PDB file of C-alpha atoms in Angstrom:
ATOM      1  CA  UNK A   1      -2.636  35.178  67.677  1.00 45.00           C
ATOM      2  CA  UNK A   2       1.123  34.503  67.759  1.00 43.00           C
ATOM      3  CA  UNK A   3       0.556  32.022  64.817  1.00 47.00           C
ATOM      4  CA  UNK A   4      -1.403  34.745  62.903  1.00 47.00           C
ATOM      5  CA  UNK A   5       1.260  37.284  63.478  1.00 46.00           C
ATOM      6  CA  UNK A   6       4.062  34.692  62.365  1.00 48.00           C
ATOM      7  CA  UNK A   7       1.812  34.146  59.050  1.00 51.00           C
ATOM      8  CA  UNK A   8       1.567  37.914  58.552  1.00 47.00           C
ATOM      9  CA  UNK A   9       5.289  38.317  58.931  1.00 46.00           C
ATOM     10  CA  UNK A  10       6.031  35.496  56.401  1.00 48.00           C
ATOM     11  CA  UNK A  11       4.692  37.439  53.770  1.00 47.00           C
ATOM     12  CA  UNK A  12       8.000  39.094  53.026  1.00 43.00           C
ATOM     13  CA  UNK A  13       7.455  40.577  49.898  1.00 41.00           C
ATOM     14  CA  UNK A  14       4.127  42.177  50.147  1.00 43.00           C
ATOM     15  CA  UNK A  15       3.559  45.835  50.893  1.00 45.00           C
ATOM     16  CA  UNK A  16       2.171  44.785  54.112  1.00 43.00           C
ATOM     17  CA  UNK A  17       5.549  43.088  55.180  1.00 49.00           C
ATOM     18  CA  UNK A  18       7.511  46.316  54.049  1.00 50.00           C
ATOM     19  CA  UNK A  19       4.834  48.513  56.178  1.00 48.00           C
ATOM     20  CA  UNK A  20       5.159  46.717  59.455  1.00 50.00           C
ATOM     21  CA  UNK A  21       9.229  46.531  59.440  1.00 51.00           C
ATOM     22  CA  UNK A  22       9.300  50.382  58.207  1.00 52.00           C
ATOM     23  CA  UNK A  23       8.191  50.749  62.092  1.00 49.00           C
ATOM     24  CA  UNK A  24      11.483  49.039  63.049  1.00 52.00           C
ATOM     25  CA  UNK A  25      13.776  49.806  60.119  1.00 53.00           C
ATOM     26  CA  UNK A  26      15.443  52.803  58.555  1.00 56.00           C
ATOM     27  CA  UNK A  27      17.411  51.428  55.754  1.00 61.00           C
ATOM     28  CA  UNK A  28      15.949  51.717  52.172  1.00 78.00           C
ATOM     29  CA  UNK A  29      14.307  48.893  50.419  1.00 85.00           C
ATOM     30  CA  UNK A  30      15.458  46.956  47.294  1.00 89.00           C
ATOM     31  CA  UNK A  31      14.088  44.893  44.553  1.00 91.00           C
ATOM     32  CA  UNK A  32      16.682  41.959  43.638  1.00 93.00           C
ATOM     33  CA  UNK A  33      16.633  38.825  41.995  1.00 94.00           C
ATOM     34  CA  UNK A  34      17.220  35.650  44.115  1.00 94.00           C
ATOM     35  CA  UNK A  35      20.444  34.856  42.112  1.00 95.00           C
ATOM     36  CA  UNK A  36      21.799  38.199  43.339  1.00 95.00           C
ATOM     37  CA  UNK A  37      21.923  36.950  46.722  1.00 95.00           C
ATOM     38  CA  UNK A  38      23.834  33.762  46.261  1.00 97.00           C
ATOM     39  CA  UNK A  39      27.471  33.005  45.950  1.00 96.00           C
ATOM     40  CA  UNK A  40      28.399  34.166  42.364  1.00 94.00           C
ATOM     41  CA  UNK A  41      30.403  30.898  41.186  1.00 93.00           C
ATOM     42  CA  UNK A  42      28.027  28.041  42.895  1.00 94.00           C
ATOM     43  CA  UNK A  43      24.743  29.864  44.180  1.00 95.00           C
ATOM     44  CA  UNK A  44      22.454  26.871  43.500  1.00 95.00           C
ATOM     45  CA  UNK A  45      22.894  23.281  42.451  1.00 95.00           C
ATOM     46  CA  UNK A  46      20.737  20.384  42.221  1.00 94.00           C
ATOM     47  CA  UNK A  47      21.665  16.982  43.443  1.00 94.00           C
ATOM     48  CA  UNK A  48      23.355  14.583  41.006  1.00 95.00           C
ATOM     49  CA  UNK A  49      21.471  12.398  38.646  1.00 91.00           C
ATOM     50  CA  UNK A  50      20.260   9.064  40.478  1.00 87.00           C
ATOM     51  CA  UNK A  51      22.521   7.005  38.700  1.00 91.00           C
ATOM     52  CA  UNK A  52      25.658   8.696  39.902  1.00 93.00           C
ATOM     53  CA  UNK A  53      24.732   7.794  43.187  1.00 94.00           C
ATOM     54  CA  UNK A  54      22.936   4.314  43.420  1.00 92.00           C
ATOM     55  CA  UNK A  55      22.347   2.077  46.258  1.00 92.00           C
ATOM     56  CA  UNK A  56      25.040   0.126  45.185  1.00 94.00           C
ATOM     57  CA  UNK A  57      27.734   2.437  45.745  1.00 95.00           C
ATOM     58  CA  UNK A  58      26.515   2.622  49.432  1.00 96.00           C
ATOM     59  CA  UNK A  59      29.251   0.999  51.777  1.00 97.00           C
ATOM     60  CA  UNK A  60      28.817   0.029  55.632  1.00 92.00           C
ATOM     61  CA  UNK A  61      31.902   1.596  57.107  1.00 89.00           C
ATOM     62  CA  UNK A  62      33.233   5.107  55.512  1.00 95.00           C
ATOM     63  CA  UNK A  63      33.368   8.445  57.140  1.00 96.00           C
ATOM     64  CA  UNK A  64      31.488   9.774  54.417  1.00 98.00           C
ATOM     65  CA  UNK A  65      27.659  10.357  53.878  1.00 98.00           C
ATOM     66  CA  UNK A  66      24.921  10.881  51.401  1.00 98.00           C
ATOM     67  CA  UNK A  67      22.398  13.701  52.944  1.00 98.00           C
ATOM     68  CA  UNK A  68      18.752  13.193  51.742  1.00 97.00           C
ATOM     69  CA  UNK A  69      15.529  15.022  51.436  1.00 95.00           C
ATOM     70  CA  UNK A  70      14.639  14.084  54.999  1.00 96.00           C
ATOM     71  CA  UNK A  71      17.407  16.224  56.278  1.00 97.00           C
ATOM     72  CA  UNK A  72      15.912  19.391  54.746  1.00 96.00           C
ATOM     73  CA  UNK A  73      12.314  18.442  55.937  1.00 96.00           C
ATOM     74  CA  UNK A  74      13.142  17.392  59.536  1.00 95.00           C
ATOM     75  CA  UNK A  75      16.140  19.774  60.097  1.00 95.00           C
ATOM     76  CA  UNK A  76      18.072  16.955  61.183  1.00 96.00           C
ATOM     77  CA  UNK A  77      21.504  15.826  59.881  1.00 97.00           C
ATOM     78  CA  UNK A  78      21.382  12.060  60.956  1.00 96.00           C
ATOM     79  CA  UNK A  79      22.167   9.901  58.106  1.00 96.00           C
ATOM     80  CA  UNK A  80      21.620   6.140  56.554  1.00 95.00           C
ATOM     81  CA  UNK A  81      23.965   5.870  53.831  1.00 97.00           C
ATOM     82  CA  UNK A  82      27.814   6.196  53.516  1.00 97.00           C
ATOM     83  CA  UNK A  83      30.038   6.488  50.179  1.00 97.00           C
ATOM     84  CA  UNK A  84      33.621   5.624  49.697  1.00 97.00           C
ATOM     85  CA  UNK A  85      36.332   8.245  49.689  1.00 97.00           C
ATOM     86  CA  UNK A  86      36.617   7.957  45.949  1.00 97.00           C
ATOM     87  CA  UNK A  87      32.757   8.341  45.527  1.00 97.00           C
ATOM     88  CA  UNK A  88      33.027  11.502  47.659  1.00 97.00           C
ATOM     89  CA  UNK A  89      35.604  13.094  45.624  1.00 97.00           C
ATOM     90  CA  UNK A  90      33.897  12.124  42.410  1.00 97.00           C
ATOM     91  CA  UNK A  91      31.135  14.324  43.493  1.00 97.00           C
ATOM     92  CA  UNK A  92      32.811  16.902  44.499  1.00 95.00           C
ATOM     93  CA  UNK A  93      30.551  19.642  43.040  1.00 96.00           C
ATOM     94  CA  UNK A  94      28.086  18.140  45.431  1.00 97.00           C
ATOM     95  CA  UNK A  95      29.735  18.121  48.891  1.00 97.00           C
ATOM     96  CA  UNK A  96      27.414  20.242  51.557  1.00 97.00           C
ATOM     97  CA  UNK A  97      29.214  22.690  53.858  1.00 97.00           C
ATOM     98  CA  UNK A  98      28.197  24.195  57.323  1.00 97.00           C
ATOM     99  CA  UNK A  99      26.193  27.495  56.465  1.00 96.00           C
ATOM    100  CA  UNK A 100      24.866  25.958  52.902  1.00 98.00           C
ATOM    101  CA  UNK A 101      21.243  25.735  52.660  1.00 98.00           C
ATOM    102  CA  UNK A 102      19.246  22.158  51.364  1.00 98.00           C
ATOM    103  CA  UNK A 103      15.945  22.462  50.227  1.00 96.00           C
ATOM    104  CA  UNK A 104      13.597  19.254  49.475  1.00 95.00           C
ATOM    105  CA  UNK A 105      12.911  19.255  45.961  1.00 91.00           C
ATOM    106  CA  UNK A 106      10.146  16.178  45.414  1.00 84.00           C
ATOM    107  CA  UNK A 107       7.320  15.013  47.000  1.00 81.00           C
ATOM    108  CA  UNK A 108       7.267  17.344  50.075  1.00 87.00           C
ATOM    109  CA  UNK A 109       8.495  20.437  48.053  1.00 90.00           C
ATOM    110  CA  UNK A 110      10.166  23.576  49.327  1.00 92.00           C
ATOM    111  CA  UNK A 111      11.031  22.638  53.135  1.00 94.00           C
ATOM    112  CA  UNK A 112      14.420  24.455  53.405  1.00 96.00           C
ATOM    113  CA  UNK A 113      16.940  23.977  56.256  1.00 96.00           C
ATOM    114  CA  UNK A 114      20.372  25.541  57.110  1.00 96.00           C
ATOM    115  CA  UNK A 115      23.404  22.938  57.609  1.00 97.00           C
ATOM    116  CA  UNK A 116      24.794  23.421  61.114  1.00 96.00           C
ATOM    117  CA  UNK A 117      28.428  23.029  61.894  1.00 96.00           C
ATOM    118  CA  UNK A 118      29.831  19.921  62.955  1.00 95.00           C
ATOM    119  CA  UNK A 119      28.152  17.911  60.464  1.00 97.00           C
ATOM    120  CA  UNK A 120      29.926  14.798  58.592  1.00 97.00           C
ATOM    121  CA  UNK A 121      31.711  15.089  55.314  1.00 97.00           C
ATOM    122  CA  UNK A 122      29.111  13.782  52.495  1.00 97.00           C
ATOM    123  CA  UNK A 123      27.130  14.918  49.650  1.00 98.00           C
ATOM    124  CA  UNK A 124      23.566  15.621  48.865  1.00 97.00           C
ATOM    125  CA  UNK A 125      21.198  13.298  46.740  1.00 96.00           C
ATOM    126  CA  UNK A 126      19.003  14.046  43.871  1.00 95.00           C
ATOM    127  CA  UNK A 127      16.110  14.924  45.703  1.00 94.00           C
ATOM    128  CA  UNK A 128      17.929  18.148  47.039  1.00 96.00           C
ATOM    129  CA  UNK A 129      18.653  21.520  46.045  1.00 96.00           C
ATOM    130  CA  UNK A 130      21.624  23.381  47.656  1.00 97.00           C
ATOM    131  CA  UNK A 131      21.532  27.348  47.775  1.00 97.00           C
ATOM    132  CA  UNK A 132      25.130  28.857  49.218  1.00 97.00           C
ATOM    133  CA  UNK A 133      24.285  32.596  49.828  1.00 97.00           C
ATOM    134  CA  UNK A 134      26.529  35.476  49.602  1.00 96.00           C
ATOM    135  CA  UNK A 135      26.854  36.579  53.157  1.00 95.00           C
ATOM    136  CA  UNK A 136      28.112  40.213  52.293  1.00 94.00           C
ATOM    137  CA  UNK A 137      24.801  40.559  50.569  1.00 94.00           C
ATOM    138  CA  UNK A 138      22.082  38.621  52.658  1.00 95.00           C
ATOM    139  CA  UNK A 139      21.772  37.575  56.201  1.00 94.00           C
ATOM    140  CA  UNK A 140      21.091  33.958  56.780  1.00 93.00           C
ATOM    141  CA  UNK A 141      18.422  34.176  59.100  1.00 90.00           C
ATOM    142  CA  UNK A 142      16.631  36.544  56.643  1.00 90.00           C
ATOM    143  CA  UNK A 143      17.318  34.095  53.558  1.00 93.00           C
ATOM    144  CA  UNK A 144      15.968  31.590  55.596  1.00 92.00           C
ATOM    145  CA  UNK A 145      12.991  33.319  56.701  1.00 87.00           C
ATOM    146  CA  UNK A 146      11.633  34.601  53.276  1.00 86.00           C
ATOM    147  CA  UNK A 147      12.700  31.171  51.484  1.00 91.00           C
ATOM    148  CA  UNK A 148      10.033  29.565  54.497  1.00 89.00           C
ATOM    149  CA  UNK A 149       7.526  32.333  53.898  1.00 86.00           C
ATOM    150  CA  UNK A 150       4.262  31.861  52.460  1.00 85.00           C
ATOM    151  CA  UNK A 151       4.869  33.570  49.217  1.00 85.00           C
ATOM    152  CA  UNK A 152       8.190  32.012  48.364  1.00 88.00           C
ATOM    153  CA  UNK A 153       6.597  28.701  49.340  1.00 88.00           C
ATOM    154  CA  UNK A 154       3.714  29.101  46.798  1.00 86.00           C
ATOM    155  CA  UNK A 155       6.211  30.493  43.860  1.00 86.00           C
ATOM    156  CA  UNK A 156       8.124  27.573  44.559  1.00 87.00           C
ATOM    157  CA  UNK A 157       5.697  25.038  43.012  1.00 83.00           C
ATOM    158  CA  UNK A 158       3.672  24.400  40.098  1.00 73.00           C
ATOM    159  CA  UNK A 159       0.566  22.200  39.492  1.00 57.00           C
ATOM    160  CA  UNK A 160       0.425  20.201  36.229  1.00 53.00           C
ATOM    161  CA  UNK A 161      -2.733  21.221  34.241  1.00 57.00           C
ATOM    162  CA  UNK A 162      -5.397  18.556  34.484  1.00 56.00           C
ATOM    163  CA  UNK A 163      -3.367  17.001  37.352  1.00 55.00           C
ATOM    164  CA  UNK A 164      -3.147  17.083  41.412  1.00 62.00           C
ATOM    165  CA  UNK A 165       0.381  16.573  41.050  1.00 68.00           C
ATOM    166  CA  UNK A 166       2.716  19.434  42.174  1.00 75.00           C
ATOM    167  CA  UNK A 167       6.059  19.618  41.154  1.00 82.00           C
ATOM    168  CA  UNK A 168       9.115  22.180  41.749  1.00 87.00           C
ATOM    169  CA  UNK A 169       9.444  25.158  39.259  1.00 87.00           C
ATOM    170  CA  UNK A 170      12.303  25.330  37.211  1.00 89.00           C
ATOM    171  CA  UNK A 171      15.573  26.961  38.805  1.00 88.00           C
ATOM    172  CA  UNK A 172      15.541  29.268  36.375  1.00 90.00           C
ATOM    173  CA  UNK A 173      12.379  30.625  37.603  1.00 90.00           C
ATOM    174  CA  UNK A 174      13.891  30.540  41.281  1.00 90.00           C
ATOM    175  CA  UNK A 175      16.702  32.498  40.619  1.00 92.00           C
ATOM    176  CA  UNK A 176      14.610  34.850  38.931  1.00 92.00           C
ATOM    177  CA  UNK A 177      12.249  35.937  41.918  1.00 91.00           C
ATOM    178  CA  UNK A 178      12.616  39.270  42.477  1.00 90.00           C
ATOM    179  CA  UNK A 179      12.983  39.632  46.612  1.00 88.00           C
ATOM    180  CA  UNK A 180      12.604  42.805  48.740  1.00 86.00           C
ATOM    181  CA  UNK A 181      15.693  43.225  50.559  1.00 88.00           C
ATOM    182  CA  UNK A 182      17.136  46.225  53.041  1.00 87.00           C
ATOM    183  CA  UNK A 183      20.516  46.744  53.979  1.00 90.00           C
ATOM    184  CA  UNK A 184      22.514  43.971  55.990  1.00 91.00           C
ATOM    185  CA  UNK A 185      22.388  45.825  59.292  1.00 89.00           C
ATOM    186  CA  UNK A 186      18.377  45.963  58.814  1.00 89.00           C
ATOM    187  CA  UNK A 187      18.000  42.269  57.531  1.00 89.00           C
ATOM    188  CA  UNK A 188      19.921  41.389  60.992  1.00 89.00           C
ATOM    189  CA  UNK A 189      17.424  43.168  62.784  1.00 86.00           C
ATOM    190  CA  UNK A 190      14.522  41.699  60.916  1.00 83.00           C
ATOM    191  CA  UNK A 191      15.849  38.297  61.488  1.00 81.00           C
ATOM    192  CA  UNK A 192      16.296  38.688  65.388  1.00 83.00           C
ATOM    193  CA  UNK A 193      12.783  39.889  65.249  1.00 82.00           C
ATOM    194  CA  UNK A 194      11.493  36.942  63.655  1.00 78.00           C
ATOM    195  CA  UNK A 195      13.562  34.376  65.660  1.00 78.00           C
ATOM    196  CA  UNK A 196      12.022  35.873  68.582  1.00 79.00           C
ATOM    197  CA  UNK A 197       8.383  35.483  67.287  1.00 79.00           C
ATOM    198  CA  UNK A 198       9.448  31.862  66.542  1.00 76.00           C
ATOM    199  CA  UNK A 199      10.787  31.343  70.060  1.00 78.00           C
ATOM    200  CA  UNK A 200       7.375  32.749  71.214  1.00 79.00           C
ATOM    201  CA  UNK A 201       5.501  30.275  69.144  1.00 77.00           C
ATOM    202  CA  UNK A 202       7.435  27.129  70.053  1.00 75.00           C
ATOM    203  CA  UNK A 203       6.941  27.760  73.763  1.00 78.00           C
ATOM    204  CA  UNK A 204       3.110  28.578  73.224  1.00 76.00           C
ATOM    205  CA  UNK A 205       2.933  25.381  71.190  1.00 72.00           C
ATOM    206  CA  UNK A 206       4.690  23.067  74.299  1.00 70.00           C
ATOM    207  CA  UNK A 207       2.463  24.936  76.884  1.00 71.00           C
ATOM    208  CA  UNK A 208      -0.717  24.163  74.800  1.00 67.00           C
ATOM    209  CA  UNK A 209       0.296  20.720  74.378  1.00 68.00           C
ATOM    210  CA  UNK A 210       0.846  20.305  78.374  1.00 67.00           C
ATOM    211  CA  UNK A 211      -2.384  21.594  78.708  1.00 58.00           C
ATOM    212  CA  UNK A 212      -4.207  19.030  76.517  1.00 60.00           C
ATOM    213  CA  UNK A 213      -2.200  16.173  78.038  1.00 68.00           C
ATOM    214  CA  UNK A 214      -3.482  17.348  81.348  1.00 59.00           C
ATOM    215  CA  UNK A 215      -7.099  17.950  80.036  1.00 51.00           C
ATOM    216  CA  UNK A 216      -6.783  14.350  78.698  1.00 58.00           C
ATOM    217  CA  UNK A 217      -5.817  12.976  81.803  1.00 56.00           C
ATOM    218  CA  UNK A 218      -8.478  14.818  83.805  1.00 43.00           C
ATOM    219  CA  UNK A 219     -11.133  13.471  81.251  1.00 47.00           C
ATOM    220  CA  UNK A 220      -9.960  10.118  81.575  1.00 46.00           C
ATOM    221  CA  UNK A 221      -9.981  10.271  85.501  1.00 44.00           C
ATOM    222  CA  UNK A 222     -13.844  11.173  85.267  1.00 40.00           C
ATOM    223  CA  UNK A 223     -14.632   8.156  83.328  1.00 44.00           C
ATOM    224  CA  UNK A 224     -12.830   5.593  85.943  1.00 45.00           C
TER     225      UNK A 224
END
């Protein structure tokens, strides 16, 4: 049941979504391009060309690291590779900062994660896209919610004609995507609602795993 509710809430750009949240909110909803929610000077950036961050540039001992697609996919910020300070400074446009959002851009497309506090200084590689929001316009939790939502996830990918291969749509299309948005206070309220739902889902998933483990051990006992 909770999973069904979460899936329904993920349809953030649909009339269903707006109708549901009209119960909880009183603000006016607007239609805006995604680009209008982002930092004006550096809202979206794809990772550097592969030739700028080859494995031959990696070193064993350095405080500067390389963030990869696995960081966005698994929402964890451990790293495998290090670079020199010189390479870090050279790729300054690709520095990753707490509060940024990184999204996987190849293979498993569209997985997005908010960069936490306390990460090591580093740059992101060619498999990632970095978003930097304008916090005066959009709430972080709200942004993360609609980027992970079912409609946006479908919009981020395109299939090649006659092929099963799926690619990320051009960034121009992503920036021009129209988003339904309320005022900042209402966004924060919606973000809290979704966070509570996610917490309930996680708790119930853990309970289900425990029940299945107990059931498995019971079945094994019956066979002994």
